[in-house]
mmCIF file of C-alpha atoms in Angstrom:
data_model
loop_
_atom_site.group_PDB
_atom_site.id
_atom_site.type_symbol
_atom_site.label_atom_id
_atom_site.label_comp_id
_atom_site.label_asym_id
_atom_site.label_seq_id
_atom_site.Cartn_x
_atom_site.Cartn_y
_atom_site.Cartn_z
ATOM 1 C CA UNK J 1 -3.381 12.405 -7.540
ATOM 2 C CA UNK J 2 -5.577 13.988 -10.508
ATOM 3 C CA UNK J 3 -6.300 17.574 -9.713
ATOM 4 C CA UNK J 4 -9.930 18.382 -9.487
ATOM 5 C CA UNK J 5 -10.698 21.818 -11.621
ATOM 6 C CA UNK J 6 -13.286 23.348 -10.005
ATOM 7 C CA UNK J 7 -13.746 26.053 -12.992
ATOM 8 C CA UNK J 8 -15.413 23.158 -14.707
ATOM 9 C CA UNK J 9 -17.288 22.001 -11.976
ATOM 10 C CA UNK J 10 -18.696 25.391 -11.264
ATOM 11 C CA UNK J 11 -19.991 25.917 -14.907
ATOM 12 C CA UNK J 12 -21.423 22.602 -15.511
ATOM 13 C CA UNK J 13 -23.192 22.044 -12.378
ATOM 14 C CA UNK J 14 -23.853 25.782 -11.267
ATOM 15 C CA UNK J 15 -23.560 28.213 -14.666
ATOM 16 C CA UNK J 16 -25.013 26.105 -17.025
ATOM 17 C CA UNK J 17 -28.141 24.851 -15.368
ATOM 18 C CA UNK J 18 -28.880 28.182 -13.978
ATOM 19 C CA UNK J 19 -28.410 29.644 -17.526
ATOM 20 C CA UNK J 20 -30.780 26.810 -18.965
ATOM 21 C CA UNK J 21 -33.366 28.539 -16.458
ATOM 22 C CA UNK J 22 -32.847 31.862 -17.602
ATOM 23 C CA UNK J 23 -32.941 31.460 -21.276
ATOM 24 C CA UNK J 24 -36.085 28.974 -20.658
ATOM 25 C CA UNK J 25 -37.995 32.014 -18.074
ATOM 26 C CA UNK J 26 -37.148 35.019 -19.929
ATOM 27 C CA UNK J 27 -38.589 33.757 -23.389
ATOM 28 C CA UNK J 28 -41.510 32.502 -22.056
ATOM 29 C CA UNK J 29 -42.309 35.704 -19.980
ATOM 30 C CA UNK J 30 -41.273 38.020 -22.989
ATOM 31 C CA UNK J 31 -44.095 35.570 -25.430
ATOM 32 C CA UNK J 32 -46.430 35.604 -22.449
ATOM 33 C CA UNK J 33 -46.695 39.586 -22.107
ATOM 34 C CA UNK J 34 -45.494 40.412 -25.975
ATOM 35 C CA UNK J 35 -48.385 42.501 -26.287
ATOM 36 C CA UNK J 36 -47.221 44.830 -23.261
ATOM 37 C CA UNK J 37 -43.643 44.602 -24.102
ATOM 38 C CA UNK J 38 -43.934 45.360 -27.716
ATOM 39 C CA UNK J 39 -46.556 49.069 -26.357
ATOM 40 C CA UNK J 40 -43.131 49.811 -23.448
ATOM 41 C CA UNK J 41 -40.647 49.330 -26.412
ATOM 42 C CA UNK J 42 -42.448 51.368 -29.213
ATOM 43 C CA UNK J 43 -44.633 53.696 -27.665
ATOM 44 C CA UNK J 44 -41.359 56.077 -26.901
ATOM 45 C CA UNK J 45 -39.371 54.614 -30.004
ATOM 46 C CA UNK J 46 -42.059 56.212 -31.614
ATOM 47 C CA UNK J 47 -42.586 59.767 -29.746
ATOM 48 C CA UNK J 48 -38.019 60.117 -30.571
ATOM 49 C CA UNK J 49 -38.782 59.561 -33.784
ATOM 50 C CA UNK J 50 -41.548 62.170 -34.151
ATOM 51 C CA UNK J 51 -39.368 64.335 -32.410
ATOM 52 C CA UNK J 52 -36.204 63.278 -34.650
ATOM 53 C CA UNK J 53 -38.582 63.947 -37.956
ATOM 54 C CA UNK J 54 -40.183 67.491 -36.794
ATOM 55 C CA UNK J 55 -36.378 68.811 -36.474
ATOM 56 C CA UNK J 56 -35.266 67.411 -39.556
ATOM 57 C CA UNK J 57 -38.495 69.601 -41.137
ATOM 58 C CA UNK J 58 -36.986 72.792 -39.259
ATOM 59 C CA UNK J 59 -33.391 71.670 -40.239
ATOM 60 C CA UNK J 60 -32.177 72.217 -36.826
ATOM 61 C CA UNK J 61 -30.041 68.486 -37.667
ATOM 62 C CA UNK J 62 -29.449 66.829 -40.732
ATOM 63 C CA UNK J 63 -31.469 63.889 -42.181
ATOM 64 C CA UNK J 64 -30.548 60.567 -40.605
ATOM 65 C CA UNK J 65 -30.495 57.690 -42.025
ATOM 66 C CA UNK J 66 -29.922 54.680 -39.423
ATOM 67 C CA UNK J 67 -31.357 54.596 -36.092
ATOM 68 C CA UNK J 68 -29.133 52.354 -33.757
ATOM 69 C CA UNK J 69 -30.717 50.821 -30.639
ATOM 70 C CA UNK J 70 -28.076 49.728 -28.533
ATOM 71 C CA UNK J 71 -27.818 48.136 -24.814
ATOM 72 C CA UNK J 72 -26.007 49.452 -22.549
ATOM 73 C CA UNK J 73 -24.525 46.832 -20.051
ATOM 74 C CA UNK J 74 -23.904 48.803 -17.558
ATOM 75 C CA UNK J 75 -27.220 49.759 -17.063
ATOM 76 C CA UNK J 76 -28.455 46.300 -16.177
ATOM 77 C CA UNK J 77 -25.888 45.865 -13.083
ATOM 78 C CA UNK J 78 -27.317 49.064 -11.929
ATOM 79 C CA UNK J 79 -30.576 47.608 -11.935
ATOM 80 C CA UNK J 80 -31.982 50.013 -14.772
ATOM 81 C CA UNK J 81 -32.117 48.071 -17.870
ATOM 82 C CA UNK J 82 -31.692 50.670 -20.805
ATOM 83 C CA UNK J 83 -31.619 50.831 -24.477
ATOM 84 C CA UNK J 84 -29.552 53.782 -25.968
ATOM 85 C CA UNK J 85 -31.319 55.268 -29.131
ATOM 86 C CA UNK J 86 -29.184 57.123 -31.557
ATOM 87 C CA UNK J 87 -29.991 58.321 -35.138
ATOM 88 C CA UNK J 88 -27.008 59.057 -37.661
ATOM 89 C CA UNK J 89 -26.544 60.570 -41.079
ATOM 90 C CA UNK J 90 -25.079 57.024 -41.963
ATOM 91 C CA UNK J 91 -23.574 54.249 -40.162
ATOM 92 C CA UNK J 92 -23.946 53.780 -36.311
ATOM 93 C CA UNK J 93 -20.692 54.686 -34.254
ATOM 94 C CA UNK J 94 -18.729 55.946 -37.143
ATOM 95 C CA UNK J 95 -19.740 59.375 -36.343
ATOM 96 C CA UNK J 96 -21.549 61.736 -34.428
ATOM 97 C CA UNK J 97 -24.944 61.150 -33.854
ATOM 98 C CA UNK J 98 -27.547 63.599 -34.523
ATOM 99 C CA UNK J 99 -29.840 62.892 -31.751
ATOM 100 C CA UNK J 100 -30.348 60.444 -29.220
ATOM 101 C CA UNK J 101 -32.267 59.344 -26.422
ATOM 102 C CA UNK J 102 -32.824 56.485 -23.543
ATOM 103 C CA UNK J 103 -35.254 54.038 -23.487
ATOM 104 C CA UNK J 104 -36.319 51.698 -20.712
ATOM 105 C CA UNK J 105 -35.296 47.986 -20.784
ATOM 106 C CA UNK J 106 -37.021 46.904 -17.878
ATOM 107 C CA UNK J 107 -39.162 44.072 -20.195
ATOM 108 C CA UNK J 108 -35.863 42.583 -21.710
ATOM 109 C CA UNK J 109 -34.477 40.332 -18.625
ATOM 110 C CA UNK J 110 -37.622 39.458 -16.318
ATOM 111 C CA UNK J 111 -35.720 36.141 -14.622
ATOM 112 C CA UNK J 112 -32.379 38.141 -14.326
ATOM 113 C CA UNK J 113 -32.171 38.489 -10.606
ATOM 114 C CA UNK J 114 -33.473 34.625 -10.296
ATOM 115 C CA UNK J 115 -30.285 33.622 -12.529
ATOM 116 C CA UNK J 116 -28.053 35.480 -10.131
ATOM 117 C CA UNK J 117 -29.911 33.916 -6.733
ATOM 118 C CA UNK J 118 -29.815 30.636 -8.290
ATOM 119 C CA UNK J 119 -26.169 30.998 -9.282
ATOM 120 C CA UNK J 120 -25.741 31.761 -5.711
ATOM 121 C CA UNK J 121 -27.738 28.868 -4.453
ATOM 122 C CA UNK J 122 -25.885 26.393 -6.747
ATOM 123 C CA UNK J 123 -22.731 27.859 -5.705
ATOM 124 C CA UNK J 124 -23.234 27.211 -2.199
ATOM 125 C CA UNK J 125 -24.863 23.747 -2.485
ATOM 126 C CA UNK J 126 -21.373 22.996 -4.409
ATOM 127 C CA UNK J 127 -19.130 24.180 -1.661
ATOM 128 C CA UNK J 128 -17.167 26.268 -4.392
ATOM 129 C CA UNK J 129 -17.532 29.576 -3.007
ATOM 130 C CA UNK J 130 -13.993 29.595 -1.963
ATOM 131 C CA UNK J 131 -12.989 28.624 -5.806
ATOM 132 C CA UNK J 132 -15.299 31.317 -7.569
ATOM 133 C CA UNK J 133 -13.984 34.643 -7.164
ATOM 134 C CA UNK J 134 -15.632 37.588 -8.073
ATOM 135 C CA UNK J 135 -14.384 38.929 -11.112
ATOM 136 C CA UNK J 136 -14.649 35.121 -13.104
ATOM 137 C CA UNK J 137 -18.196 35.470 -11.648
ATOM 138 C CA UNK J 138 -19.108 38.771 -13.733
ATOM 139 C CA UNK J 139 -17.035 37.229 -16.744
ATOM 140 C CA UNK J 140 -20.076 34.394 -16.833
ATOM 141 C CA UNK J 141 -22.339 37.167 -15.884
ATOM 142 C CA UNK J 142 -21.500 39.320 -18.795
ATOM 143 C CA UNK J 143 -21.815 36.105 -21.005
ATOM 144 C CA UNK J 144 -24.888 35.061 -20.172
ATOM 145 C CA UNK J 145 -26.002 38.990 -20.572
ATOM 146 C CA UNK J 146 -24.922 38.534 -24.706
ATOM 147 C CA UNK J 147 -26.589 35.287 -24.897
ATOM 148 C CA UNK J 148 -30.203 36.876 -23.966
ATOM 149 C CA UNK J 149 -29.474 40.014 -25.913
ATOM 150 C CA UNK J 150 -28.669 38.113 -29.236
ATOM 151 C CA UNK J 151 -31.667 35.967 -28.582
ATOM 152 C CA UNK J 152 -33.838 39.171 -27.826
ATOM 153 C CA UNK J 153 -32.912 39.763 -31.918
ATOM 154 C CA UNK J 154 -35.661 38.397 -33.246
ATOM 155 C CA UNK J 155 -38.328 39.445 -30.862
ATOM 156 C CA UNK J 156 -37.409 42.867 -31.685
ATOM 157 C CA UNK J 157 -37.881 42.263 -34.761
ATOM 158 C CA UNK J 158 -41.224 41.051 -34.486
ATOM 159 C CA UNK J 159 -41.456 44.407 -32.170
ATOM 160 C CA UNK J 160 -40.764 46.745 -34.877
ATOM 161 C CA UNK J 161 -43.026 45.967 -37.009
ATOM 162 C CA UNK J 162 -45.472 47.696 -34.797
ATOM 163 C CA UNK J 163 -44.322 51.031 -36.223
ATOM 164 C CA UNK J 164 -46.393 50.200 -39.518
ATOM 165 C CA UNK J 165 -49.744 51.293 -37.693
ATOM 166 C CA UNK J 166 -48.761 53.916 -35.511
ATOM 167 C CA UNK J 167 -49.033 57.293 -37.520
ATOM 168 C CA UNK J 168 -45.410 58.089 -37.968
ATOM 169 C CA UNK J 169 -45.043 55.077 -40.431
ATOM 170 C CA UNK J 170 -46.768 57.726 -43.241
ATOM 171 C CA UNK J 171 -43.305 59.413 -42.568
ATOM 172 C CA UNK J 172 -41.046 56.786 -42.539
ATOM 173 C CA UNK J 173 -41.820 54.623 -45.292
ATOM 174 C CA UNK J 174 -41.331 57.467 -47.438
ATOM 175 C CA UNK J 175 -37.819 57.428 -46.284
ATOM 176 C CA UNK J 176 -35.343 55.507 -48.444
ATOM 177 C CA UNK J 177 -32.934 54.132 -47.166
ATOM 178 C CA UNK J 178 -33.770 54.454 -43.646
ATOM 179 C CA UNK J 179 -33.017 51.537 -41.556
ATOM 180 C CA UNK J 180 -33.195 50.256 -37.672
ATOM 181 C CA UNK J 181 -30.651 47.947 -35.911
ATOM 182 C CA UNK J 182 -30.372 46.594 -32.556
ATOM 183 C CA UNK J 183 -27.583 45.568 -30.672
ATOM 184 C CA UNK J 184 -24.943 46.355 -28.441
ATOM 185 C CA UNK J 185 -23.185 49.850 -28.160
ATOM 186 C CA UNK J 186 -19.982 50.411 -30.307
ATOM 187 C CA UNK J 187 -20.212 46.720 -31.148
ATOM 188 C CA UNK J 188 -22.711 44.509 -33.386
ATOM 189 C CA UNK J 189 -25.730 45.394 -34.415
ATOM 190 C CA UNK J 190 -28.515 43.236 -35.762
ATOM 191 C CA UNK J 191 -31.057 44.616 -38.700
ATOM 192 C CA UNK J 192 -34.417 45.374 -37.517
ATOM 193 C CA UNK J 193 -36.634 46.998 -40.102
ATOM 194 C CA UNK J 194 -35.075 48.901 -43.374
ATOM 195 C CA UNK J 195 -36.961 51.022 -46.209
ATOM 196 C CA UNK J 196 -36.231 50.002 -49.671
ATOM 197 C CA UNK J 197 -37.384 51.128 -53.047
ATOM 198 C CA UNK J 198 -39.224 49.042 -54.964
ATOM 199 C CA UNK J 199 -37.476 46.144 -57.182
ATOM 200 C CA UNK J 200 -38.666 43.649 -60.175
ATOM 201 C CA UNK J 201 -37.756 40.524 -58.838
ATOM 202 C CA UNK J 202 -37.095 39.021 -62.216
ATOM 203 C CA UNK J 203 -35.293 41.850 -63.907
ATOM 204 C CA UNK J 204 -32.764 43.449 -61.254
ATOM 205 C CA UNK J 205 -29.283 42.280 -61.089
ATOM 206 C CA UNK J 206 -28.725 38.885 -59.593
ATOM 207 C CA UNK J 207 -26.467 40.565 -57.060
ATOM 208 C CA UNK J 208 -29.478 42.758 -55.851
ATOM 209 C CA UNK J 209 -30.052 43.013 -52.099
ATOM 210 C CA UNK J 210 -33.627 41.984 -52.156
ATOM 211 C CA UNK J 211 -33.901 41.742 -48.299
ATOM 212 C CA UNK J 212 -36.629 44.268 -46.733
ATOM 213 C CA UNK J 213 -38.176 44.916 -50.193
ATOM 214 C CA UNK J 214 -42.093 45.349 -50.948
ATOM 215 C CA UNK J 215 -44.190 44.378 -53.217
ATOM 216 C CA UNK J 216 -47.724 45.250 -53.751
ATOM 217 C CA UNK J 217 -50.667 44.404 -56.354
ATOM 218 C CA UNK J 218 -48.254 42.256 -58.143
ATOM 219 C CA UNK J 219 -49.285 39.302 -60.226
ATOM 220 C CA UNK J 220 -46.377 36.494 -60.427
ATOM 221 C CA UNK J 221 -47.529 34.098 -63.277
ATOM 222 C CA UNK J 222 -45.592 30.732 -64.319
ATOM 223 C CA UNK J 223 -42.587 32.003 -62.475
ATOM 224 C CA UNK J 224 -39.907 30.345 -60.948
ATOM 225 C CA UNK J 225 -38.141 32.450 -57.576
ATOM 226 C CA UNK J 226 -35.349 29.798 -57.253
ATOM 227 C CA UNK J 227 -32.845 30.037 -54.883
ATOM 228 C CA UNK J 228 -33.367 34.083 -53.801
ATOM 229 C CA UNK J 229 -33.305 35.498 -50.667
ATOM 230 C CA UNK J 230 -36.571 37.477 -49.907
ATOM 231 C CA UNK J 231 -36.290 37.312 -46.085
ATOM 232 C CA UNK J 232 -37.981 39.820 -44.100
ATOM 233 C CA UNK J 233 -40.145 40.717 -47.574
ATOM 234 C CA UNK J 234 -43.253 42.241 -47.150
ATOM 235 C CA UNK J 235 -45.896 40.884 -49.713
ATOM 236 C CA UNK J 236 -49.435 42.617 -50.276
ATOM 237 C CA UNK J 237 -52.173 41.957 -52.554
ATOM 238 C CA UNK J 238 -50.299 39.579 -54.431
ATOM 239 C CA UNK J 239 -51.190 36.865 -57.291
ATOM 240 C CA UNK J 240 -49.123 33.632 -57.190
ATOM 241 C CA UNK J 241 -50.434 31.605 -60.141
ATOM 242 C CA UNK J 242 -48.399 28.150 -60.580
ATOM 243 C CA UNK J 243 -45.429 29.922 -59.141
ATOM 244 C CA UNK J 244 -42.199 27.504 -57.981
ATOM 245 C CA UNK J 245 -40.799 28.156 -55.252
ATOM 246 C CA UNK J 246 -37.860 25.972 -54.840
ATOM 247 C CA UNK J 247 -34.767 26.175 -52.367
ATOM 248 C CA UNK J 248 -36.105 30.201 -51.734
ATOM 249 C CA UNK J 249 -35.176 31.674 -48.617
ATOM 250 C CA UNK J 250 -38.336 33.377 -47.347
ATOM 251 C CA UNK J 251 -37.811 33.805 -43.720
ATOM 252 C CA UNK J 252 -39.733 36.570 -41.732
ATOM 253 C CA UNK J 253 -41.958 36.895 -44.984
ATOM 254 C CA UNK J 254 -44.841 38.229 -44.586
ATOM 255 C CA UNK J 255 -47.791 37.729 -47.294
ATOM 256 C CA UNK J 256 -50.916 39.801 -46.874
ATOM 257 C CA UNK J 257 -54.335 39.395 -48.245
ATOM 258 C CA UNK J 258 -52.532 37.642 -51.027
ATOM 259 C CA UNK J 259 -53.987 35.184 -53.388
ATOM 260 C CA UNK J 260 -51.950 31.135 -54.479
ATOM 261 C CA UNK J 261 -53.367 28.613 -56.759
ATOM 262 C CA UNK J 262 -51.166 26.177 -57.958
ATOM 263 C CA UNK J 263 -48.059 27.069 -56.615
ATOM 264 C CA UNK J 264 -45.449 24.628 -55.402
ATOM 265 C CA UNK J 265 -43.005 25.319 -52.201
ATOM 266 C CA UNK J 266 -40.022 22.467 -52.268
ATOM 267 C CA UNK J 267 -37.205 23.319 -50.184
ATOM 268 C CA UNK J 268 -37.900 26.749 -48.787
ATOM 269 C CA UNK J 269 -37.294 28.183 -45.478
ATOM 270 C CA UNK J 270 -40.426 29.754 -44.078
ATOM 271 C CA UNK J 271 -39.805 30.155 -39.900
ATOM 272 C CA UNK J 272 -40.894 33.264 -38.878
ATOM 273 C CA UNK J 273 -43.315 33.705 -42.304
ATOM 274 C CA UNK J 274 -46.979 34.700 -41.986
ATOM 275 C CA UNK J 275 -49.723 34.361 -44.266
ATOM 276 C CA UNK J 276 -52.281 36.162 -43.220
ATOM 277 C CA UNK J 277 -55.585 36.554 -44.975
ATOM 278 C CA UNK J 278 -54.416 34.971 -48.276
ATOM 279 C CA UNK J 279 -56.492 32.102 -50.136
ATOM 280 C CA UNK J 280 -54.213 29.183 -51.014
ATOM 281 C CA UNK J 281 -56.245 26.600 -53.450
ATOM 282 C CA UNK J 282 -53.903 23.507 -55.100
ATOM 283 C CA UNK J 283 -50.704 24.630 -52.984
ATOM 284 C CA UNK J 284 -48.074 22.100 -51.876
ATOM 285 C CA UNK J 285 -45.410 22.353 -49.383
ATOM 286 C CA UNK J 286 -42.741 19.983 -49.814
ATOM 287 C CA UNK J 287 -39.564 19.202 -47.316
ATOM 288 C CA UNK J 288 -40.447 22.776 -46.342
ATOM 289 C CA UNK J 289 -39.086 24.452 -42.944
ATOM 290 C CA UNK J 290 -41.901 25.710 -41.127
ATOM 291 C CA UNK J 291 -40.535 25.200 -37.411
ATOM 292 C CA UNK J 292 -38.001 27.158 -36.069
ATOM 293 C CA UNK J 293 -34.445 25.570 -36.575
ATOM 294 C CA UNK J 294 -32.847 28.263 -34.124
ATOM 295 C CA UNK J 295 -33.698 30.474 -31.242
ATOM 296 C CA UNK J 296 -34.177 33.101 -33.406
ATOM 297 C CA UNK J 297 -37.064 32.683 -35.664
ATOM 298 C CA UNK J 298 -40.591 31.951 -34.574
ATOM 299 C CA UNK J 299 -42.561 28.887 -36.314
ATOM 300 C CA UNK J 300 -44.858 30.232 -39.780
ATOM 301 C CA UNK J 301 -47.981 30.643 -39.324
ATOM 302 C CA UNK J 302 -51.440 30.746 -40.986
ATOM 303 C CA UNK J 303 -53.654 33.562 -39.576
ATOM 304 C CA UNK J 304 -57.266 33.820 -41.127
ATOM 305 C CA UNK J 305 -56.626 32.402 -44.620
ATOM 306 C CA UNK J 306 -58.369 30.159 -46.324
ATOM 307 C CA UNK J 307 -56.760 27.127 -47.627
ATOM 308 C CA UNK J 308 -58.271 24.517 -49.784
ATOM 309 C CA UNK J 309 -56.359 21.345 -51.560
ATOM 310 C CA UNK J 310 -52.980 22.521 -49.585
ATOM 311 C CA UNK J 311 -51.087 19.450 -48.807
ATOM 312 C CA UNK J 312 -48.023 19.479 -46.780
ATOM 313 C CA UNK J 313 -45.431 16.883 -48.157
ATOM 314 C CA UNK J 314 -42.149 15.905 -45.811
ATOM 315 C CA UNK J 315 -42.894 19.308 -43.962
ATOM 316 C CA UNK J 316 -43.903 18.809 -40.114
ATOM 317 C CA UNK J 317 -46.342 20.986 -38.682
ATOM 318 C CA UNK J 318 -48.337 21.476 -35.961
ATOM 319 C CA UNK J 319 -51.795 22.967 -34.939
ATOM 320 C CA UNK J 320 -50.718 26.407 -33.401
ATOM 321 C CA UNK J 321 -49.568 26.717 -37.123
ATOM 322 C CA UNK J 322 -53.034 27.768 -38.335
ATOM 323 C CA UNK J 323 -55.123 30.158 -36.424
ATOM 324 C CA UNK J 324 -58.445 30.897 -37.814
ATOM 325 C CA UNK J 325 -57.923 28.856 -40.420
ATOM 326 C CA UNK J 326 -61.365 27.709 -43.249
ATOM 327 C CA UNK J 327 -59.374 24.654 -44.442
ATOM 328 C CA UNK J 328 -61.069 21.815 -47.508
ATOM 329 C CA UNK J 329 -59.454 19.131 -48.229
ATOM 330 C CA UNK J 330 -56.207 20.220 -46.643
#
């Protein structure tokens, strides 16, 4: 007589579907109320690091340069979701922090307590509460917990960049150096936002980190980016002028009141990329990636630019792509 193993039944007829749910209700409340989420998040992210820069001015603690934002598991079985803030001289965990604080989590798991009722529920209408016991329970608990938080990456992310127009960013992007992860306390942690000086692009070292740089009120004429990696660049005020960009990483890019004629995109990886109140004339996109490919990059976007003769070759897109968009012949 085959034996029946009711571990798999329970987590493909009650874990996984009620997982499916929560991943499913928790990013579409977090989109939905980004706005508000982004304000709980940064508002007192901000006020530590005011607090964290005014003693580093009296020299009561030492300059830091990593902040680690960490969640603390714990805290959500309690039923106060709570990020741990910590800044250090260097790298997070290998030494003593110099300050710290706790931040509210209360916007990061909005269907939490439905996953755990509808675990229940599924359990029941399966007849395997007799099979389940408690602690294999909070073993699929606690991985459904790291599922949301790595997926919660990218949103932060998107989060972070909110410090650029609150008035400690004068501060901070003086620092560099200074970077922001999120993650999990004492274990990974996932870049955020870092400060880095500024870079040619064509005559650093191949092996340069470009991640994170800036560039502003630069003109890029007849140049070829190849195969770099500028994700999570920040471009401003830029001139592309029959610039190729071919097989160039430029996720999380944003490009800012910049300026593209003639310029040809074959290859590239754009999810997550904005360009916002640029003026792209003669541009093609070719076999581009515009739509998110994973969980953790939102689709590119077009916010308030104007685009004329832009033709999108091989390259699927869709019309919550372009927002605000004067478009001729494109």
């Amino acid at each position: 007589m085959e034996e029946i193993n009711f571990r798999e039944i329970f987590r493909e007829t009650c874990y996984i579907p009620a997982l499916r749910n929560l991943v499913e209700t928790s990013s579409a409340e977090i989109a939905r109320d980004m706005g508000q989420a982004t304000e709980a998040f940064l508002a007192p992210l901000g006020a530590f690091l005011g607090l964290l820069l005014e003693h580093q001015d009296r020299g009561s603690v030492p300059a830091a340069r990593r902040l680690g934002i960490s969640f603390l598991r714990t805290s959500l079985y309690l039923g106060k979701p709570t990020l741990l803030v910590e800044a250090y001289e260097n790298l997070p965990f290998l030494e003593k922090p110099v300050m710290g604080c706790e931040l509210s989590g209360a916007w990061m798991f909005p269907g939490w307590d439905a996953f755990r009722e509808e675990l229940d529920e599924n359990i029941r209408q399966q007849s395997l509460g007799r099979y389940v016991r408690s602690p294999e329970r909070k073993a699929y608990e606690a991985e459904a917990v790291s599922i949301l938080l790595r997926r919660l990456a990218m949103p932060m992310k998107y989060m972070i960049r909110g410090l650029e127009y609150k008035s400690i960013w004068s501060r901070l992007a003086d620092m560099e150096g200074f970077g922001i992860s999120y993650g999990e306390y004492m274990d990974w942690q996932f870049p955020l936002m870092e400060i880095k000086g500024e870079v040619d692009l064509f005559l650093c070292d191949e092996k340069e980190d470009l991640t994170f740089r800036r560039f502003q009120g630069l003109h890029y004429v007849n140049k070829e980016f190849g195969p770099r990696e500028l994700d999570d660049c920040v471009f401003r005020d830029c001139t592309f002028q029959n610039a190729d960009f071919t097989g160039t990483k430029l996720r999380n890019v944003r490009f800012i009141q910049c300026v593209f004629e003639d310029c040809r995109f074959e290859d590239v990886e754009l999810m997550g990329s904005s360009f916002l109140s640029s003026r792209l004339r003669g541009v093609c996109f070719r076999k581009c990636s515009l739509l998110p490919k994973a969980p953790y990059y939102s689709p590119a976007d077009y916010k308030w630019s104007l685009l004329e003769e832009v033709e999108w070759q091989e390259t699927e897109t869709v019309d919550s792509l372009f927002v605000d968009c004067q478009r001729f012949n494109a």
